[in-house]
């Protein structure tokens, strides 16, 4: 009985994955020509920059988590009162060198938001809750990711981490998209502050390649400054 149940669940999972791949293909790949991006032969070694960057990550994330602890508890309670389900959303993403990790966010969608598989978030997504819209507008849904930064899975500035399912689809028409994972993923990034969350994958990778090649403390501080500006203006939230 147990084996039969496992076989049925496996079949259902495979069927769901097949439907997901088809849907994502139709959404992003169908009708597009192969898109080629600049190939990075090797990421320049920057020991001093990486040391200072990690030091900043640790110090700032500790400060933010200490100051924001009580507000985060309040946010969690509000989310729980607004809709059914855990206030913390946990999802697997691919990070540095394609290593999977669990990313943490405040839940801004219904718990059944992906009952039919992964979906690319849109600007007026009907799966977003009332409280979730406020959290996304102010970017407060990202606060739990300071835990990811403290753990070393993410950094403040870098290409935004993506899901394996999307990488599999984008690989079909973007040659070199996985180069985004040559560096640690970020809470914010060069692509986000210059093009927003509505950038197509083939547009986003151009900014990511530019960041990987030219990353520096000055570039990181500029991204953080522009991120604050974007949050204040409320631009680009999905």
mmCIF file of C-alpha atoms in Angstrom:
data_model
loop_
_atom_site.group_PDB
_atom_site.id
_atom_site.type_symbol
_atom_site.label_atom_id
_atom_site.label_comp_id
_atom_site.label_asym_id
_atom_site.label_seq_id
_atom_site.Cartn_x
_atom_site.Cartn_y
_atom_site.Cartn_z
ATOM 1 C CA UNK A 1 0.000 0.000 0.000
ATOM 2 C CA UNK A 2 2.807 2.363 0.937
ATOM 3 C CA UNK A 3 4.681 1.666 -2.321
ATOM 4 C CA UNK A 4 1.530 2.280 -4.351
ATOM 5 C CA UNK A 5 0.939 5.573 -2.561
ATOM 6 C CA UNK A 6 4.527 6.668 -3.190
ATOM 7 C CA UNK A 7 4.203 5.762 -6.880
ATOM 8 C CA UNK A 8 1.004 7.802 -7.167
ATOM 9 C CA UNK A 9 2.601 10.800 -5.430
ATOM 10 C CA UNK A 10 5.663 10.515 -7.682
ATOM 11 C CA UNK A 11 3.461 10.374 -10.777
ATOM 12 C CA UNK A 12 1.507 13.418 -9.604
ATOM 13 C CA UNK A 13 4.752 15.314 -8.913
ATOM 14 C CA UNK A 14 6.100 14.487 -12.372
ATOM 15 C CA UNK A 15 2.808 15.515 -13.982
ATOM 16 C CA UNK A 16 2.825 18.799 -12.045
ATOM 17 C CA UNK A 17 6.428 19.474 -13.041
ATOM 18 C CA UNK A 18 5.541 18.786 -16.665
ATOM 19 C CA UNK A 19 2.618 21.204 -16.581
ATOM 20 C CA UNK A 20 4.766 23.790 -14.831
ATOM 21 C CA UNK A 21 7.540 23.535 -17.408
ATOM 22 C CA UNK A 22 4.992 23.872 -20.214
ATOM 23 C CA UNK A 23 3.383 26.943 -18.638
ATOM 24 C CA UNK A 24 6.703 28.656 -17.983
ATOM 25 C CA UNK A 25 7.888 27.787 -21.488
ATOM 26 C CA UNK A 26 4.819 29.406 -23.037
ATOM 27 C CA UNK A 27 5.233 32.455 -20.803
ATOM 28 C CA UNK A 28 8.939 33.118 -21.340
ATOM 29 C CA UNK A 29 10.414 31.058 -24.153
ATOM 30 C CA UNK A 30 7.828 30.461 -26.899
ATOM 31 C CA UNK A 31 8.518 32.527 -30.004
ATOM 32 C CA UNK A 32 11.838 33.928 -28.772
ATOM 33 C CA UNK A 33 15.203 33.520 -30.415
ATOM 34 C CA UNK A 34 18.223 32.287 -28.483
ATOM 35 C CA UNK A 35 19.653 35.113 -26.398
ATOM 36 C CA UNK A 36 23.410 35.196 -25.828
ATOM 37 C CA UNK A 37 25.132 37.101 -23.046
ATOM 38 C CA UNK A 38 28.775 37.922 -22.457
ATOM 39 C CA UNK A 39 30.676 34.974 -20.999
ATOM 40 C CA UNK A 40 32.710 35.568 -17.851
ATOM 41 C CA UNK A 41 35.783 33.358 -18.010
ATOM 42 C CA UNK A 42 36.611 33.887 -14.328
ATOM 43 C CA UNK A 43 35.442 36.127 -11.517
ATOM 44 C CA UNK A 44 38.259 38.488 -10.471
ATOM 45 C CA UNK A 45 39.582 37.737 -6.986
ATOM 46 C CA UNK A 46 39.005 40.648 -4.604
ATOM 47 C CA UNK A 47 40.023 39.433 -1.102
ATOM 48 C CA UNK A 48 39.894 42.840 0.621
ATOM 49 C CA UNK A 49 36.532 43.694 -0.929
ATOM 50 C CA UNK A 50 35.063 40.295 0.005
ATOM 51 C CA UNK A 51 36.356 40.589 3.591
ATOM 52 C CA UNK A 52 34.902 44.079 4.105
ATOM 53 C CA UNK A 53 31.668 43.076 2.381
ATOM 54 C CA UNK A 54 31.213 40.069 4.681
ATOM 55 C CA UNK A 55 32.104 42.123 7.748
ATOM 56 C CA UNK A 56 29.463 44.703 6.805
ATOM 57 C CA UNK A 57 26.946 41.902 6.205
ATOM 58 C CA UNK A 58 27.471 40.480 9.698
ATOM 59 C CA UNK A 59 27.522 43.782 11.602
ATOM 60 C CA UNK A 60 24.570 45.408 9.823
ATOM 61 C CA UNK A 61 22.389 42.284 9.833
ATOM 62 C CA UNK A 62 22.956 41.882 13.594
ATOM 63 C CA UNK A 63 22.024 45.526 14.166
ATOM 64 C CA UNK A 64 18.931 45.338 11.959
ATOM 65 C CA UNK A 65 17.692 42.078 13.470
ATOM 66 C CA UNK A 66 18.195 43.465 16.991
ATOM 67 C CA UNK A 67 16.348 46.714 16.271
ATOM 68 C CA UNK A 68 13.640 45.132 14.127
ATOM 69 C CA UNK A 69 12.951 42.098 16.341
ATOM 70 C CA UNK A 70 9.866 43.527 18.053
ATOM 71 C CA UNK A 71 8.443 45.092 14.837
ATOM 72 C CA UNK A 72 8.973 41.752 13.064
ATOM 73 C CA UNK A 73 7.041 39.928 15.795
ATOM 74 C CA UNK A 74 4.210 42.448 15.382
ATOM 75 C CA UNK A 75 4.256 41.983 11.592
ATOM 76 C CA UNK A 76 4.114 38.204 12.040
ATOM 77 C CA UNK A 77 1.058 38.525 14.305
ATOM 78 C CA UNK A 78 -0.693 40.833 11.823
ATOM 79 C CA UNK A 79 -0.038 38.421 8.959
ATOM 80 C CA UNK A 80 -1.404 35.532 10.994
ATOM 81 C CA UNK A 81 -4.558 37.497 11.870
ATOM 82 C CA UNK A 82 -5.060 38.589 8.258
ATOM 83 C CA UNK A 83 -4.871 35.150 6.630
ATOM 84 C CA UNK A 84 -4.464 31.467 7.418
ATOM 85 C CA UNK A 85 -0.948 30.029 7.428
ATOM 86 C CA UNK A 86 2.520 30.580 8.795
ATOM 87 C CA UNK A 87 3.656 34.234 8.738
ATOM 88 C CA UNK A 88 7.097 33.127 7.535
ATOM 89 C CA UNK A 89 7.402 31.893 3.969
ATOM 90 C CA UNK A 90 10.274 29.488 3.301
ATOM 91 C CA UNK A 91 11.321 28.637 -0.243
ATOM 92 C CA UNK A 92 14.313 26.950 -1.839
ATOM 93 C CA UNK A 93 16.472 29.122 -4.076
ATOM 94 C CA UNK A 94 19.793 28.609 -5.827
ATOM 95 C CA UNK A 95 22.699 30.585 -4.439
ATOM 96 C CA UNK A 96 26.446 30.901 -4.886
ATOM 97 C CA UNK A 97 27.830 28.184 -7.197
ATOM 98 C CA UNK A 98 24.280 26.848 -7.705
ATOM 99 C CA UNK A 99 24.049 25.676 -4.099
ATOM 100 C CA UNK A 100 20.414 25.484 -2.909
ATOM 101 C CA UNK A 101 19.389 27.232 0.290
ATOM 102 C CA UNK A 102 16.188 28.160 2.110
ATOM 103 C CA UNK A 103 15.211 31.804 1.760
ATOM 104 C CA UNK A 104 13.015 33.446 4.410
ATOM 105 C CA UNK A 105 10.353 36.070 3.788
ATOM 106 C CA UNK A 106 7.211 37.324 5.455
ATOM 107 C CA UNK A 107 4.335 35.580 3.704
ATOM 108 C CA UNK A 108 2.553 38.039 1.428
ATOM 109 C CA UNK A 109 0.411 35.564 -0.520
ATOM 110 C CA UNK A 110 -2.324 33.059 0.197
ATOM 111 C CA UNK A 111 -1.043 29.676 1.378
ATOM 112 C CA UNK A 112 -2.440 28.038 -1.796
ATOM 113 C CA UNK A 113 -0.702 30.561 -4.069
ATOM 114 C CA UNK A 114 1.327 27.847 -5.803
ATOM 115 C CA UNK A 115 -1.038 24.891 -5.655
ATOM 116 C CA UNK A 116 -0.522 24.507 -9.426
ATOM 117 C CA UNK A 117 3.245 25.002 -9.265
ATOM 118 C CA UNK A 118 5.655 27.948 -9.395
ATOM 119 C CA UNK A 119 4.424 31.196 -10.902
ATOM 120 C CA UNK A 120 6.311 34.360 -11.773
ATOM 121 C CA UNK A 121 4.976 37.196 -9.607
ATOM 122 C CA UNK A 122 3.214 39.992 -11.488
ATOM 123 C CA UNK A 123 2.623 43.640 -10.593
ATOM 124 C CA UNK A 124 -1.076 43.138 -9.774
ATOM 125 C CA UNK A 125 -0.919 39.563 -8.530
ATOM 126 C CA UNK A 126 -4.314 38.402 -7.263
ATOM 127 C CA UNK A 127 -2.625 35.919 -4.919
ATOM 128 C CA UNK A 128 -1.279 38.711 -2.705
ATOM 129 C CA UNK A 129 -3.110 39.336 0.577
ATOM 130 C CA UNK A 130 -4.189 42.791 1.834
ATOM 131 C CA UNK A 131 -1.365 42.908 4.365
ATOM 132 C CA UNK A 132 0.961 41.404 1.768
ATOM 133 C CA UNK A 133 0.456 44.359 -0.576
ATOM 134 C CA UNK A 134 1.629 46.745 2.132
ATOM 135 C CA UNK A 135 4.605 44.535 2.970
ATOM 136 C CA UNK A 136 5.641 44.323 -0.681
ATOM 137 C CA UNK A 137 5.160 48.035 -1.271
ATOM 138 C CA UNK A 138 7.452 48.872 1.651
ATOM 139 C CA UNK A 139 9.729 45.834 1.049
ATOM 140 C CA UNK A 140 9.173 44.764 4.668
ATOM 141 C CA UNK A 141 8.412 41.242 3.431
ATOM 142 C CA UNK A 142 12.167 40.937 2.832
ATOM 143 C CA UNK A 143 13.166 41.604 6.468
ATOM 144 C CA UNK A 144 13.624 37.894 7.404
ATOM 145 C CA UNK A 145 16.316 37.666 4.721
ATOM 146 C CA UNK A 146 18.674 39.423 7.114
ATOM 147 C CA UNK A 147 18.874 35.956 8.709
ATOM 148 C CA UNK A 148 20.055 34.586 5.338
ATOM 149 C CA UNK A 149 22.647 37.357 5.208
ATOM 150 C CA UNK A 150 23.866 36.617 8.724
ATOM 151 C CA UNK A 151 24.189 32.921 7.840
ATOM 152 C CA UNK A 152 26.316 33.816 4.819
ATOM 153 C CA UNK A 153 23.824 32.454 2.274
ATOM 154 C CA UNK A 154 23.167 35.939 0.920
ATOM 155 C CA UNK A 155 24.745 39.368 0.955
ATOM 156 C CA UNK A 156 23.304 42.879 0.847
ATOM 157 C CA UNK A 157 24.052 43.493 -2.820
ATOM 158 C CA UNK A 158 24.160 40.875 -5.555
ATOM 159 C CA UNK A 159 21.974 39.193 -8.163
ATOM 160 C CA UNK A 160 18.614 38.274 -6.636
ATOM 161 C CA UNK A 161 18.404 34.509 -5.940
ATOM 162 C CA UNK A 162 16.069 32.560 -8.206
ATOM 163 C CA UNK A 163 14.342 29.197 -8.104
ATOM 164 C CA UNK A 164 15.702 26.129 -9.874
ATOM 165 C CA UNK A 165 12.502 25.790 -11.925
ATOM 166 C CA UNK A 166 13.014 29.207 -13.467
ATOM 167 C CA UNK A 167 16.684 28.598 -14.189
ATOM 168 C CA UNK A 168 15.728 25.428 -16.066
ATOM 169 C CA UNK A 169 13.325 27.384 -18.278
ATOM 170 C CA UNK A 170 15.508 30.458 -18.799
ATOM 171 C CA UNK A 171 18.384 28.182 -19.822
ATOM 172 C CA UNK A 172 16.325 27.204 -22.869
ATOM 173 C CA UNK A 173 16.684 30.617 -24.478
ATOM 174 C CA UNK A 174 19.286 32.572 -22.487
ATOM 175 C CA UNK A 175 22.783 31.238 -23.035
ATOM 176 C CA UNK A 176 24.754 32.106 -19.882
ATOM 177 C CA UNK A 177 21.926 32.946 -17.478
ATOM 178 C CA UNK A 178 23.430 30.785 -14.713
ATOM 179 C CA UNK A 179 26.460 33.065 -14.555
ATOM 180 C CA UNK A 180 24.397 35.053 -12.047
ATOM 181 C CA UNK A 181 25.454 32.425 -9.502
ATOM 182 C CA UNK A 182 29.170 33.162 -9.854
ATOM 183 C CA UNK A 183 28.760 35.478 -6.864
ATOM 184 C CA UNK A 184 26.620 35.379 -3.720
ATOM 185 C CA UNK A 185 22.989 36.438 -4.214
ATOM 186 C CA UNK A 186 21.818 39.712 -2.709
ATOM 187 C CA UNK A 187 18.960 41.276 -0.801
ATOM 188 C CA UNK A 188 19.015 43.991 -3.437
ATOM 189 C CA UNK A 189 20.902 44.240 -6.688
ATOM 190 C CA UNK A 190 22.140 46.300 -9.601
ATOM 191 C CA UNK A 191 19.293 45.008 -11.776
ATOM 192 C CA UNK A 192 16.584 45.825 -9.223
ATOM 193 C CA UNK A 193 17.588 49.452 -8.676
ATOM 194 C CA UNK A 194 18.103 50.150 -12.384
ATOM 195 C CA UNK A 195 15.249 48.247 -13.960
ATOM 196 C CA UNK A 196 12.965 47.123 -11.175
ATOM 197 C CA UNK A 197 11.224 43.789 -10.668
ATOM 198 C CA UNK A 198 9.455 43.965 -14.024
ATOM 199 C CA UNK A 199 12.645 43.341 -15.996
ATOM 200 C CA UNK A 200 12.542 40.352 -18.310
ATOM 201 C CA UNK A 201 15.158 37.655 -17.534
ATOM 202 C CA UNK A 202 17.149 38.563 -20.664
ATOM 203 C CA UNK A 203 17.282 42.184 -19.467
ATOM 204 C CA UNK A 204 18.085 41.295 -15.886
ATOM 205 C CA UNK A 205 21.105 39.160 -16.793
ATOM 206 C CA UNK A 206 22.750 42.120 -18.566
ATOM 207 C CA UNK A 207 22.737 44.145 -15.337
ATOM 208 C CA UNK A 208 23.883 41.097 -13.340
ATOM 209 C CA UNK A 209 26.865 40.520 -15.641
ATOM 210 C CA UNK A 210 27.781 44.199 -15.367
ATOM 211 C CA UNK A 211 27.657 43.962 -11.569
ATOM 212 C CA UNK A 212 29.741 40.765 -11.384
ATOM 213 C CA UNK A 213 32.465 42.287 -13.579
ATOM 214 C CA UNK A 214 32.603 45.664 -11.821
ATOM 215 C CA UNK A 215 31.508 44.922 -8.257
ATOM 216 C CA UNK A 216 33.101 47.138 -5.624
ATOM 217 C CA UNK A 217 32.231 48.766 -2.310
ATOM 218 C CA UNK A 218 31.384 51.981 -4.153
ATOM 219 C CA UNK A 219 29.007 50.118 -6.461
ATOM 220 C CA UNK A 220 27.436 48.300 -3.494
ATOM 221 C CA UNK A 221 26.856 51.523 -1.550
ATOM 222 C CA UNK A 222 25.323 53.100 -4.639
ATOM 223 C CA UNK A 223 22.931 50.134 -4.982
ATOM 224 C CA UNK A 224 21.947 50.407 -1.304
ATOM 225 C CA UNK A 225 21.367 54.158 -1.632
ATOM 226 C CA UNK A 226 19.224 53.663 -4.737
ATOM 227 C CA UNK A 227 17.330 50.868 -2.992
ATOM 228 C CA UNK A 228 16.377 53.229 -0.169
ATOM 229 C CA UNK A 229 15.253 55.761 -2.779
ATOM 230 C CA UNK A 230 13.133 53.151 -4.553
ATOM 231 C CA UNK A 231 11.534 52.037 -1.263
ATOM 232 C CA UNK A 232 10.653 55.632 -0.332
ATOM 233 C CA UNK A 233 9.093 56.219 -3.746
ATOM 234 C CA UNK A 234 7.378 52.828 -3.666
ATOM 235 C CA UNK A 235 8.463 51.949 -7.200
ATOM 236 C CA UNK A 236 8.622 48.495 -8.729
ATOM 237 C CA UNK A 237 6.841 46.485 -6.031
ATOM 238 C CA UNK A 238 5.077 43.303 -7.117
#
